[in-house]
């Protein structure tokens, strides 16, 4: 009887904060995890920061492709700053509590910044399609005004939808258990501890994912099908390689980002586990932003030259542009 009363009392307790369990199952690794995530965060800030700087100041990189890359790098810094600083504080202080409002804000910003990440990758694929498949019309189609409109649209188009989705999720009743078996406030772990009918919320999540995730992904696939078809018509092997090399970095980033998201959110429930969620969420929230500068630097001669100029403090003409 006492036990039943305690359970009823617990179930009626309204949640005012959550506990992010994170990697608390590994107490002996907390110091190592803190150093690792700190190094990763600093590398993201430095690497993507350098990409932003060189795409702004180097006249050789004043093209649509690098304009999009600079914006994508800035987005990566914003995206990781929503989760990583909080993770570092939680590991350092061993206090894993996060208020209801702070959790809602974190999830809201994750969704708001996740949408433009998908859309910008789609825009970058379209840019490569126009450059390779319609080279004569490239300066006209991808003029500065259009590029700015594409970037602004990518950043802003999803904001109302994602705010509405966040409000819908946190309007659900939360009482009893407040433990989120995750490293940050994400949709799936939050819905797990919600009570009431979550079917509408889950349905809206998949609908929004199709709109801002699958649509850009299909755009990317279509662009590269056209690009491959055009490259096959190039007679020389050297020409084919040089043309495809302009897309290889983008393909690697797309594969890493969308691959981890697809595995995380589209895996069947039978094979789903919280530990897998944690690992795969690290790929699209942390590892992709970390590898982004490396991928574009190591596989791009123009970026390497620009970085050498920057570090040698050579005189750069800030006013000359190509488009």
Short mmCIF file of C-alpha atoms in Angstrom, two decimals:
data_model
loop_
_atom_site.label_atom_id
_atom_site.label_comp_id
_atom_site.label_asym_id
_atom_site.label_seq_id
_atom_site.Cartn_x
_atom_site.Cartn_y
_atom_site.Cartn_z
CA UNK A 1 0.00 0.00 0.00
CA UNK A 2 2.79 2.39 0.96
CA UNK A 3 4.62 1.52 -2.23
CA UNK A 4 1.53 2.25 -4.34
CA UNK A 5 1.05 5.64 -2.67
CA UNK A 6 4.69 6.55 -3.28
CA UNK A 7 4.40 5.59 -6.94
CA UNK A 8 1.23 7.64 -7.34
CA UNK A 9 2.88 10.62 -5.65
CA UNK A 10 5.92 10.31 -7.91
CA UNK A 11 3.77 10.11 -11.03
CA UNK A 12 1.99 13.32 -10.04
CA UNK A 13 5.24 15.24 -9.60
CA UNK A 14 5.49 17.79 -12.40
CA UNK A 15 8.91 17.91 -14.03
CA UNK A 16 10.61 21.29 -13.61
CA UNK A 17 14.06 20.09 -14.70
CA UNK A 18 15.67 17.19 -16.51
CA UNK A 19 18.79 15.16 -15.76
CA UNK A 20 21.05 14.51 -18.75
CA UNK A 21 22.64 11.15 -17.99
CA UNK A 22 25.17 11.53 -20.82
CA UNK A 23 28.17 9.27 -20.22
CA UNK A 24 27.65 8.99 -16.46
CA UNK A 25 27.87 5.20 -16.80
CA UNK A 26 31.63 5.66 -17.22
CA UNK A 27 32.75 7.60 -14.10
CA UNK A 28 36.43 6.76 -14.58
CA UNK A 29 36.42 8.28 -18.07
CA UNK A 30 35.00 11.70 -17.11
CA UNK A 31 38.41 13.43 -17.13
CA UNK A 32 39.32 11.89 -20.49
CA UNK A 33 35.91 12.82 -21.96
CA UNK A 34 36.25 16.42 -20.77
CA UNK A 35 39.68 16.82 -22.39
CA UNK A 36 38.53 15.08 -25.58
CA UNK A 37 35.40 17.22 -26.00
CA UNK A 38 37.32 20.39 -25.12
CA UNK A 39 39.93 19.64 -27.81
CA UNK A 40 37.16 18.85 -30.30
CA UNK A 41 35.32 22.11 -29.52
CA UNK A 42 38.49 24.21 -29.84
CA UNK A 43 39.35 22.50 -33.12
CA UNK A 44 35.84 23.24 -34.42
CA UNK A 45 36.14 26.92 -33.46
CA UNK A 46 39.65 27.30 -34.90
CA UNK A 47 39.15 25.19 -38.05
CA UNK A 48 35.81 26.64 -39.09
CA UNK A 49 36.93 30.12 -37.99
CA UNK A 50 39.89 29.93 -40.37
CA UNK A 51 37.59 28.85 -43.21
CA UNK A 52 35.35 31.88 -42.53
CA UNK A 53 38.35 34.25 -42.48
CA UNK A 54 39.98 33.04 -45.70
CA UNK A 55 36.68 33.01 -47.61
CA UNK A 56 36.20 36.64 -46.58
CA UNK A 57 39.67 38.08 -47.12
CA UNK A 58 41.23 36.08 -49.96
CA UNK A 59 40.29 37.45 -53.37
CA UNK A 60 40.82 34.04 -55.01
CA UNK A 61 38.00 32.61 -52.90
CA UNK A 62 35.39 35.24 -53.74
CA UNK A 63 33.18 32.73 -55.58
CA UNK A 64 29.76 31.25 -54.80
CA UNK A 65 31.22 27.91 -53.74
CA UNK A 66 33.39 29.49 -51.03
CA UNK A 67 30.65 31.94 -50.07
CA UNK A 68 28.45 28.96 -49.23
CA UNK A 69 31.35 27.20 -47.51
CA UNK A 70 32.00 30.22 -45.29
CA UNK A 71 28.35 30.35 -44.26
CA UNK A 72 28.32 26.60 -43.66
CA UNK A 73 31.38 26.89 -41.41
CA UNK A 74 29.72 29.68 -39.41
CA UNK A 75 26.64 27.50 -39.06
CA UNK A 76 28.79 24.62 -37.79
CA UNK A 77 30.22 26.83 -35.04
CA UNK A 78 26.72 27.93 -33.98
CA UNK A 79 25.37 24.38 -34.12
CA UNK A 80 28.06 22.84 -31.91
CA UNK A 81 27.92 25.81 -29.49
CA UNK A 82 24.35 24.81 -28.61
CA UNK A 83 25.47 21.46 -27.14
CA UNK A 84 29.22 21.23 -26.50
CA UNK A 85 29.72 24.03 -23.91
CA UNK A 86 26.85 22.61 -21.84
CA UNK A 87 28.32 19.10 -22.11
CA UNK A 88 31.71 20.37 -20.93
CA UNK A 89 30.15 22.14 -17.92
CA UNK A 90 28.15 19.01 -17.02
CA UNK A 91 31.23 16.79 -17.16
CA UNK A 92 33.42 19.28 -15.25
CA UNK A 93 30.92 19.98 -12.44
CA UNK A 94 29.29 16.53 -12.48
CA UNK A 95 25.97 18.37 -12.26
CA UNK A 96 23.77 17.11 -15.05
CA UNK A 97 20.58 19.02 -14.25
CA UNK A 98 19.04 21.24 -16.91
CA UNK A 99 15.91 23.29 -16.32
CA UNK A 100 12.74 22.65 -18.30
CA UNK A 101 13.08 26.03 -20.07
CA UNK A 102 16.80 25.58 -20.82
CA UNK A 103 16.09 22.14 -22.29
CA UNK A 104 13.35 23.58 -24.50
CA UNK A 105 15.67 26.40 -25.65
CA UNK A 106 18.49 23.96 -26.41
CA UNK A 107 16.23 21.68 -28.44
CA UNK A 108 14.69 24.68 -30.20
CA UNK A 109 18.08 26.01 -31.32
CA UNK A 110 19.20 22.53 -32.37
CA UNK A 111 16.18 22.23 -34.64
CA UNK A 112 16.42 25.81 -35.90
CA UNK A 113 20.10 25.36 -36.80
CA UNK A 114 19.69 21.79 -38.05
CA UNK A 115 17.29 22.82 -40.82
CA UNK A 116 19.68 25.32 -42.52
CA UNK A 117 22.50 22.77 -42.26
CA UNK A 118 20.52 20.37 -44.44
CA UNK A 119 19.36 23.15 -46.75
CA UNK A 120 22.84 24.65 -47.18
CA UNK A 121 24.25 21.25 -48.13
CA UNK A 122 21.50 21.08 -50.76
CA UNK A 123 22.34 24.59 -52.00
CA UNK A 124 26.04 23.67 -52.23
CA UNK A 125 25.14 20.60 -54.32
CA UNK A 126 23.02 22.77 -56.62
CA UNK A 127 25.94 25.19 -56.98
CA UNK A 128 28.21 22.33 -58.12
CA UNK A 129 25.50 21.14 -60.52
CA UNK A 130 25.25 24.55 -62.20
CA UNK A 131 29.05 24.95 -62.30
CA UNK A 132 29.61 21.57 -63.97
CA UNK A 133 26.46 21.04 -66.02
CA UNK A 134 25.81 24.66 -67.09
CA UNK A 135 29.24 26.35 -66.96
CA UNK A 136 28.40 29.06 -69.53
CA UNK A 137 25.37 30.21 -67.52
CA UNK A 138 27.03 29.82 -64.11
CA UNK A 139 27.89 33.55 -63.57
CA UNK A 140 24.31 34.51 -64.52
CA UNK A 141 22.49 31.84 -62.50
CA UNK A 142 24.69 31.99 -59.39
CA UNK A 143 25.12 35.75 -59.19
CA UNK A 144 25.76 37.45 -55.85
CA UNK A 145 22.12 38.41 -55.28
CA UNK A 146 20.88 34.86 -55.85
CA UNK A 147 23.58 33.42 -53.55
CA UNK A 148 22.61 35.81 -50.75
CA UNK A 149 18.93 34.94 -51.21
CA UNK A 150 19.70 31.20 -51.07
CA UNK A 151 21.71 31.61 -47.86
CA UNK A 152 19.14 33.87 -46.16
CA UNK A 153 16.36 31.50 -47.21
CA UNK A 154 18.26 28.49 -45.84
CA UNK A 155 18.80 30.23 -42.50
CA UNK A 156 15.26 31.56 -42.01
CA UNK A 157 12.75 29.33 -43.80
CA UNK A 158 12.62 26.71 -41.05
CA UNK A 159 12.47 29.01 -38.01
CA UNK A 160 8.64 29.25 -37.62
CA UNK A 161 8.18 25.50 -38.19
CA UNK A 162 10.89 24.49 -35.73
CA UNK A 163 9.66 26.89 -33.05
CA UNK A 164 6.15 25.46 -33.45
CA UNK A 165 7.51 21.90 -33.21
CA UNK A 166 9.49 22.70 -30.05
CA UNK A 167 6.40 24.30 -28.47
CA UNK A 168 4.30 21.26 -29.41
CA UNK A 169 6.78 18.81 -27.80
CA UNK A 170 7.16 20.79 -24.56
CA UNK A 171 3.42 21.35 -24.30
CA UNK A 172 3.06 17.65 -23.53
CA UNK A 173 2.62 16.69 -19.85
CA UNK A 174 5.88 15.77 -18.07
CA UNK A 175 5.72 14.21 -14.63
CA UNK A 176 7.48 11.41 -12.79
CA UNK A 177 10.72 10.44 -14.48
CA UNK A 178 12.93 13.34 -15.57
CA UNK A 179 16.04 11.39 -16.65
CA UNK A 180 17.09 11.84 -20.29
CA UNK A 181 19.43 9.06 -21.35
CA UNK A 182 21.24 11.32 -23.79
CA UNK A 183 24.05 13.88 -23.99
CA UNK A 184 21.76 16.82 -24.80
CA UNK A 185 18.04 17.61 -25.12
CA UNK A 186 16.96 15.86 -28.29
CA UNK A 187 13.55 14.97 -29.64
CA UNK A 188 13.59 11.23 -29.09
CA UNK A 189 14.79 11.17 -25.44
CA UNK A 190 12.45 14.06 -24.50
CA UNK A 191 9.43 12.31 -26.01
CA UNK A 192 10.39 9.14 -24.14
CA UNK A 193 9.73 10.77 -20.76
CA UNK A 194 6.62 12.66 -21.93
CA UNK A 195 3.18 11.43 -20.92
CA UNK A 196 -0.09 11.50 -22.79
CA UNK A 197 -0.56 10.88 -26.50
CA UNK A 198 2.74 11.59 -28.31
CA UNK A 199 1.53 10.26 -31.67
CA UNK A 200 0.84 13.72 -33.14
CA UNK A 201 4.24 15.00 -32.01
CA UNK A 202 6.02 11.97 -33.47
CA UNK A 203 4.09 12.35 -36.73
CA UNK A 204 5.01 16.03 -36.98
CA UNK A 205 8.68 15.18 -36.34
CA UNK A 206 8.73 12.81 -39.31
CA UNK A 207 6.85 15.33 -41.47
CA UNK A 208 9.34 18.11 -40.66
CA UNK A 209 12.24 15.68 -41.16
CA UNK A 210 10.92 14.86 -44.62
CA UNK A 211 10.57 18.56 -45.43
CA UNK A 212 13.92 19.85 -44.18
CA UNK A 213 15.96 16.65 -44.28
CA UNK A 214 14.77 14.35 -47.03
CA UNK A 215 13.94 17.10 -49.55
CA UNK A 216 17.50 18.58 -49.53
CA UNK A 217 18.93 15.03 -49.56
CA UNK A 218 16.91 14.18 -52.69
CA UNK A 219 18.06 17.48 -54.20
CA UNK A 220 21.66 16.46 -53.53
CA UNK A 221 21.12 13.03 -55.11
CA UNK A 222 19.50 14.60 -58.18
CA UNK A 223 22.34 17.12 -58.53
CA UNK A 224 25.01 14.44 -58.38
CA UNK A 225 23.18 12.17 -60.81
CA UNK A 226 23.28 15.05 -63.31
CA UNK A 227 26.92 15.81 -62.42
CA UNK A 228 28.00 12.18 -62.93
CA UNK A 229 26.14 12.07 -66.23
CA UNK A 230 27.97 15.22 -67.40
CA UNK A 231 31.39 14.01 -66.17
CA UNK A 232 31.00 10.76 -68.12
CA UNK A 233 30.84 12.81 -71.33
CA UNK A 234 34.28 14.36 -70.69
CA UNK A 235 36.75 12.55 -73.01
CA UNK A 236 39.94 12.69 -70.93
CA UNK A 237 40.45 10.85 -67.64
CA UNK A 238 42.35 13.85 -66.25
CA UNK A 239 39.44 16.14 -67.07
CA UNK A 240 37.01 13.77 -65.36
CA UNK A 241 39.17 13.62 -62.24
CA UNK A 242 39.65 17.41 -62.02
CA UNK A 243 35.93 18.04 -62.46
CA UNK A 244 34.89 15.44 -59.89
CA UNK A 245 37.52 16.64 -57.40
CA UNK A 246 35.58 19.91 -57.01
CA UNK A 247 32.70 17.86 -55.56
CA UNK A 248 34.54 15.22 -53.51
CA UNK A 249 34.81 17.28 -50.31
CA UNK A 250 31.11 18.11 -50.38
CA UNK A 251 30.20 14.45 -50.97
CA UNK A 252 32.23 13.37 -47.93
CA UNK A 253 30.55 15.95 -45.66
CA UNK A 254 27.10 15.00 -46.98
CA UNK A 255 27.78 11.31 -46.43
CA UNK A 256 28.97 11.85 -42.85
CA UNK A 257 26.14 14.22 -41.89
CA UNK A 258 23.14 12.58 -43.55
CA UNK A 259 24.43 9.06 -42.94
CA UNK A 260 24.50 9.52 -39.18
CA UNK A 261 21.07 11.23 -39.14
CA UNK A 262 19.46 8.50 -41.25
CA UNK A 263 20.90 5.76 -39.04
CA UNK A 264 19.79 7.57 -35.87
CA UNK A 265 16.22 8.46 -36.80
CA UNK A 266 15.21 5.88 -39.40
CA UNK A 267 16.50 2.72 -37.74
CA UNK A 268 13.75 0.25 -36.73
CA UNK A 269 12.59 0.35 -33.10
CA UNK A 270 13.62 -3.28 -32.62
CA UNK A 271 17.30 -2.40 -33.11
CA UNK A 272 17.07 1.01 -31.46
CA UNK A 273 19.03 1.76 -28.27
CA UNK A 274 19.88 4.87 -26.25
CA UNK A 275 23.61 4.10 -26.43
CA UNK A 276 23.48 4.01 -30.23
CA UNK A 277 21.62 7.34 -30.21
CA UNK A 278 24.39 8.92 -28.16
CA UNK A 279 27.13 7.67 -30.46
CA UNK A 280 25.43 8.62 -33.73
CA UNK A 281 24.34 12.02 -32.39
CA UNK A 282 28.03 12.78 -31.86
CA UNK A 283 28.59 12.32 -35.60
CA UNK A 284 26.13 14.94 -36.85
CA UNK A 285 26.52 17.40 -33.94
CA UNK A 286 30.27 17.22 -33.26
CA UNK A 287 32.35 15.11 -35.66
CA UNK A 288 30.95 16.57 -38.90
CA UNK A 289 31.72 20.17 -37.80
CA UNK A 290 35.19 19.01 -36.69
CA UNK A 291 36.01 17.18 -39.92
CA UNK A 292 34.47 19.84 -42.19
CA UNK A 293 37.55 22.15 -42.23
CA UNK A 294 39.92 19.17 -42.56
CA UNK A 295 38.00 17.70 -45.49
CA UNK A 296 37.83 21.01 -47.37
CA UNK A 297 41.45 21.89 -46.55
CA UNK A 298 43.19 18.62 -47.34
CA UNK A 299 41.29 18.10 -50.60
CA UNK A 300 41.23 21.68 -51.88
CA UNK A 301 44.29 23.36 -53.37
CA UNK A 302 42.75 26.86 -53.33
CA UNK A 303 42.01 26.63 -49.61
CA UNK A 304 45.55 25.38 -48.86
CA UNK A 305 47.07 28.30 -50.79
CA UNK A 306 44.78 30.77 -49.00
CA UNK A 307 45.78 29.37 -45.61
CA UNK A 308 49.48 29.62 -46.50
CA UNK A 309 48.93 33.25 -47.49
CA UNK A 310 47.14 33.94 -44.23
CA UNK A 311 49.84 32.42 -42.06
CA UNK A 312 52.62 34.11 -44.03
CA UNK A 313 50.83 37.43 -43.52
CA UNK A 314 51.04 38.27 -47.20
CA UNK A 315 49.26 41.33 -48.51
CA UNK A 316 45.69 40.40 -49.51
CA UNK A 317 43.49 42.55 -51.68
CA UNK A 318 40.21 42.77 -49.79
CA UNK A 319 38.30 44.58 -52.49
CA UNK A 320 38.87 42.55 -55.65
CA UNK A 321 36.15 39.97 -56.33
CA UNK A 322 35.38 37.54 -59.10
CA UNK A 323 31.60 37.69 -58.99
#
